Amino acid sequence: MVRKYVRALFPGSFDPITNGHLDVIHRAVVMFDELIVAIGDSPKKEYLFTSEQRLEMAHELLKDMPDVTVHRFTGLTIECARSLNAQVILRGLRNMTDVQYEFQIALTNRSIAGIETVFIMTGEQYGFTSSTLIREVARYGGDVSGLVPPNVCKKLKEKLKDQSF
Ligand code: ADP
């Protein structure tokens, strides 16, 4: 039996990309032939970083991984997966709240588009890492250097210096 070439799509806001996201990406590259990190841009969401900035930060971190590419997308994840010929959606899990949230979406995506979602458990040290919390901590001057890579830490400082509260 010949094994199929599997291209996985890892969609998310990545606002900004964190060590938790990178942990999932590093675990995933050994499982799939190709991994596409898909940076969502939804008019309904308020982001700290523009999609170009989120893409640039991710690209900088992943550019030396030959089987990983970074894309920006708008609209439905399943449409993005379809247009990029990804057979699988990848999501990371931190806790039971993530499971509950992801379960319904994964079942819906399978039922309407026939696409499977694969879940990877985060490394224990990243179980509490979220972009939302990182933005909040950084906004109030907290140290997030253990939770995000140095390029992201620098961009967070620059971005928040420009913003008044
Ligand atoms: P979204 O708005 O789609 O949830 P995120 O950037 O917050 O976008 O998350 C993208 C994916 O990465 C989701 O599957 C999320 O569960 C996962 N993720 C986020 N943080 C972590 C982490 N610390 N460990 C593992 N997975 C994570």
PDB file of N, CA and C and ligand atoms in Angstrom, residues 10-16 18-21 23-24 45 90-94 98 101-102 120-123 126-131, ligand 1:
ATOM      1  N   PHE A  10      -2.710  24.319   9.541  1.00  0.00           N
ATOM      2  CA  PHE A  10      -2.787  24.720  10.947  1.00  0.00           C
ATOM      3  C   PHE A  10      -3.324  26.162  10.981  1.00  0.00           C
ATOM      4  N   PRO A  11      -4.648  26.315  11.142  1.00  0.00           N
ATOM      5  CA  PRO A  11      -5.220  27.664  11.088  1.00  0.00           C
ATOM      6  C   PRO A  11      -5.312  28.305  12.466  1.00  0.00           C
ATOM      7  N   GLY A  12      -5.265  29.625  12.487  1.00  0.00           N
ATOM      8  CA  GLY A  12      -5.426  30.320  13.761  1.00  0.00           C
ATOM      9  C   GLY A  12      -5.210  31.805  13.583  1.00  0.00           C
ATOM     10  N   SER A  13      -5.337  32.521  14.697  1.00  0.00           N
ATOM     11  CA  SER A  13      -5.134  33.968  14.639  1.00  0.00           C
ATOM     12  C   SER A  13      -3.645  34.306  14.745  1.00  0.00           C
ATOM     13  N   PHE A  14      -2.935  33.552  15.563  1.00  0.00           N
ATOM     14  CA  PHE A  14      -1.492  33.773  15.766  1.00  0.00           C
ATOM     15  C   PHE A  14      -1.212  35.251  16.050  1.00  0.00           C
ATOM     16  N   ASP A  15      -1.939  35.781  17.025  1.00  0.00           N
ATOM     17  CA  ASP A  15      -1.873  37.230  17.334  1.00  0.00           C
ATOM     18  C   ASP A  15      -1.310  37.463  18.728  1.00  0.00           C
ATOM     19  N   PRO A  16      -0.042  37.244  18.973  1.00  0.00           N
ATOM     20  CA  PRO A  16       0.991  36.794  18.053  1.00  0.00           C
ATOM     21  C   PRO A  16       1.244  35.284  18.204  1.00  0.00           C
ATOM     22  N   THR A  18       3.102  32.097  19.450  1.00  0.00           N
ATOM     23  CA  THR A  18       3.695  31.880  20.775  1.00  0.00           C
ATOM     24  C   THR A  18       4.551  30.596  20.775  1.00  0.00           C
ATOM     25  N   ASN A  19       5.238  30.382  21.891  1.00  0.00           N
ATOM     26  CA  ASN A  19       6.004  29.131  22.024  1.00  0.00           C
ATOM     27  C   ASN A  19       5.076  27.920  22.027  1.00  0.00           C
ATOM     28  N   GLY A  20       3.833  28.117  22.439  1.00  0.00           N
ATOM     29  CA  GLY A  20       2.844  27.025  22.406  1.00  0.00           C
ATOM     30  C   GLY A  20       2.519  26.630  20.978  1.00  0.00           C
ATOM     31  N   HIS A  21       2.287  27.625  20.106  1.00  0.00           N
ATOM     32  CA  HIS A  21       2.048  27.331  18.680  1.00  0.00           C
ATOM     33  C   HIS A  21       3.266  26.606  18.089  1.00  0.00           C
ATOM     34  N   ASP A  23       5.468  24.813  19.567  1.00  0.00           N
ATOM     35  CA  ASP A  23       5.547  23.449  20.100  1.00  0.00           C
ATOM     36  C   ASP A  23       4.667  22.510  19.258  1.00  0.00           C
ATOM     37  N   VAL A  24       3.468  22.959  18.947  1.00  0.00           N
ATOM     38  CA  VAL A  24       2.556  22.134  18.136  1.00  0.00           C
ATOM     39  C   VAL A  24       3.142  21.940  16.735  1.00  0.00           C
ATOM     40  N   LYS A  45     -12.985  40.139  13.919  1.00  0.00           N
ATOM     41  CA  LYS A  45     -12.056  40.072  15.063  1.00  0.00           C
ATOM     42  C   LYS A  45     -11.210  41.326  15.151  1.00  0.00           C
ATOM     43  N   LEU A  90      -5.219  20.863  11.364  1.00  0.00           N
ATOM     44  CA  LEU A  90      -4.514  20.590  12.629  1.00  0.00           C
ATOM     45  C   LEU A  90      -4.893  21.652  13.641  1.00  0.00           C
ATOM     46  N   ARG A  91      -5.173  21.220  14.875  1.00  0.00           N
ATOM     47  CA  ARG A  91      -5.417  22.174  15.957  1.00  0.00           C
ATOM     48  C   ARG A  91      -4.662  21.715  17.193  1.00  0.00           C
ATOM     49  N   GLY A  92      -4.294  22.670  18.024  1.00  0.00           N
ATOM     50  CA  GLY A  92      -3.591  22.338  19.257  1.00  0.00           C
ATOM     51  C   GLY A  92      -4.571  22.299  20.418  1.00  0.00           C
ATOM     52  N   LEU A  93      -4.277  21.460  21.387  1.00  0.00           N
ATOM     53  CA  LEU A  93      -5.137  21.366  22.572  1.00  0.00           C
ATOM     54  C   LEU A  93      -4.339  21.643  23.833  1.00  0.00           C
ATOM     55  N   ARG A  94      -4.927  22.471  24.698  1.00  0.00           N
ATOM     56  CA  ARG A  94      -4.266  22.768  25.975  1.00  0.00           C
ATOM     57  C   ARG A  94      -4.999  22.180  27.161  1.00  0.00           C
ATOM     58  N   ASP A  98     -10.507  23.757  25.552  1.00  0.00           N
ATOM     59  CA  ASP A  98     -10.164  23.673  24.126  1.00  0.00           C
ATOM     60  C   ASP A  98     -10.893  22.494  23.481  1.00  0.00           C
ATOM     61  N   TYR A 101     -14.548  23.275  22.849  1.00  0.00           N
ATOM     62  CA  TYR A 101     -14.696  24.264  21.779  1.00  0.00           C
ATOM     63  C   TYR A 101     -14.409  23.630  20.414  1.00  0.00           C
ATOM     64  N   GLU A 102     -13.320  22.864  20.352  1.00  0.00           N
ATOM     65  CA  GLU A 102     -12.859  22.313  19.076  1.00  0.00           C
ATOM     66  C   GLU A 102     -13.749  21.179  18.561  1.00  0.00           C
ATOM     67  N   ILE A 120      -3.253  17.910  18.377  1.00  0.00           N
ATOM     68  CA  ILE A 120      -1.983  17.609  19.053  1.00  0.00           C
ATOM     69  C   ILE A 120      -2.014  18.288  20.418  1.00  0.00           C
ATOM     70  N   MET A 121      -1.677  17.492  21.433  1.00  0.00           N
ATOM     71  CA  MET A 121      -1.617  18.041  22.797  1.00  0.00           C
ATOM     72  C   MET A 121      -0.342  18.862  22.930  1.00  0.00           C
ATOM     73  N   THR A 122      -0.502  19.996  23.555  1.00  0.00           N
ATOM     74  CA  THR A 122       0.654  20.860  23.773  1.00  0.00           C
ATOM     75  C   THR A 122       1.631  20.239  24.785  1.00  0.00           C
ATOM     76  N   GLY A 123       2.879  20.707  24.744  1.00  0.00           N
ATOM     77  CA  GLY A 123       3.828  20.348  25.800  1.00  0.00           C
ATOM     78  C   GLY A 123       3.296  20.910  27.114  1.00  0.00           C
ATOM     79  N   TYR A 126       3.382  24.498  28.129  1.00  0.00           N
ATOM     80  CA  TYR A 126       2.654  25.521  27.369  1.00  0.00           C
ATOM     81  C   TYR A 126       1.143  25.422  27.556  1.00  0.00           C
ATOM     82  N   GLY A 127       0.733  24.623  28.502  1.00  0.00           N
ATOM     83  CA  GLY A 127      -0.703  24.399  28.735  1.00  0.00           C
ATOM     84  C   GLY A 127      -1.455  25.661  29.124  1.00  0.00           C
ATOM     85  N   PHE A 128      -0.745  26.649  29.605  1.00  0.00           N
ATOM     86  CA  PHE A 128      -1.411  27.892  30.018  1.00  0.00           C
ATOM     87  C   PHE A 128      -1.066  29.054  29.076  1.00  0.00           C
ATOM     88  N   THR A 129      -0.343  28.758  27.995  1.00  0.00           N
ATOM     89  CA  THR A 129       0.093  29.834  27.097  1.00  0.00           C
ATOM     90  C   THR A 129      -0.986  30.159  26.070  1.00  0.00           C
ATOM     91  N   SER A 130      -1.426  31.398  26.056  1.00  0.00           N
ATOM     92  CA  SER A 130      -2.383  31.811  25.026  1.00  0.00           C
ATOM     93  C   SER A 130      -2.007  33.205  24.547  1.00  0.00           C
ATOM     94  N   SER A 131      -2.276  33.463  23.272  1.00  0.00           N
ATOM     95  CA  SER A 131      -1.949  34.779  22.699  1.00  0.00           C
ATOM     96  C   SER A 131      -2.715  35.867  23.443  1.00  0.00           C
TER      97      SER A 131
HETATM   98  P1  ADP B   1      -7.801  30.786  17.178  1.00  0.00           P
HETATM   99  O1  ADP B   1      -8.358  32.172  17.221  1.00  0.00           O
HETATM  100  O2  ADP B   1      -8.128  30.044  15.915  1.00  0.00           O
HETATM  101  O3  ADP B   1      -8.058  29.969  18.408  1.00  0.00           O
HETATM  102  P2  ADP B   1      -5.048  30.879  18.079  1.00  0.00           P
HETATM  103  O4  ADP B   1      -3.882  31.544  17.441  1.00  0.00           O
HETATM  104  O5  ADP B   1      -5.437  31.303  19.450  1.00  0.00           O
HETATM  105  O6  ADP B   1      -6.232  31.047  17.057  1.00  0.00           O
HETATM  106  O7  ADP B   1      -4.817  29.318  18.129  1.00  0.00           O
HETATM  107  C1  ADP B   1      -4.527  28.593  16.950  1.00  0.00           C
HETATM  108  C2  ADP B   1      -4.415  27.119  17.323  1.00  0.00           C
HETATM  109  O8  ADP B   1      -3.306  26.936  18.186  1.00  0.00           O
HETATM  110  C3  ADP B   1      -5.623  26.564  18.088  1.00  0.00           C
HETATM  111  O9  ADP B   1      -5.802  25.220  17.735  1.00  0.00           O
HETATM  112  C4  ADP B   1      -5.205  26.664  19.521  1.00  0.00           C
HETATM  113  O10 ADP B   1      -5.873  25.727  20.335  1.00  0.00           O
HETATM  114  C5  ADP B   1      -3.733  26.324  19.392  1.00  0.00           C
HETATM  115  N1  ADP B   1      -2.948  26.847  20.483  1.00  0.00           N
HETATM  116  C6  ADP B   1      -2.882  28.102  20.940  1.00  0.00           C
HETATM  117  N2  ADP B   1      -2.028  28.189  21.983  1.00  0.00           N
HETATM  118  C7  ADP B   1      -1.553  26.936  22.175  1.00  0.00           C
HETATM  119  C8  ADP B   1      -0.670  26.353  23.123  1.00  0.00           C
HETATM  120  N3  ADP B   1      -0.107  27.038  24.102  1.00  0.00           N
HETATM  121  N4  ADP B   1      -0.431  25.034  23.013  1.00  0.00           N
HETATM  122  C9  ADP B   1      -1.029  24.312  22.065  1.00  0.00           C
HETATM  123  N5  ADP B   1      -1.870  24.779  21.156  1.00  0.00           N
HETATM  124  C10 ADP B   1      -2.140  26.088  21.208  1.00  0.00           C
END
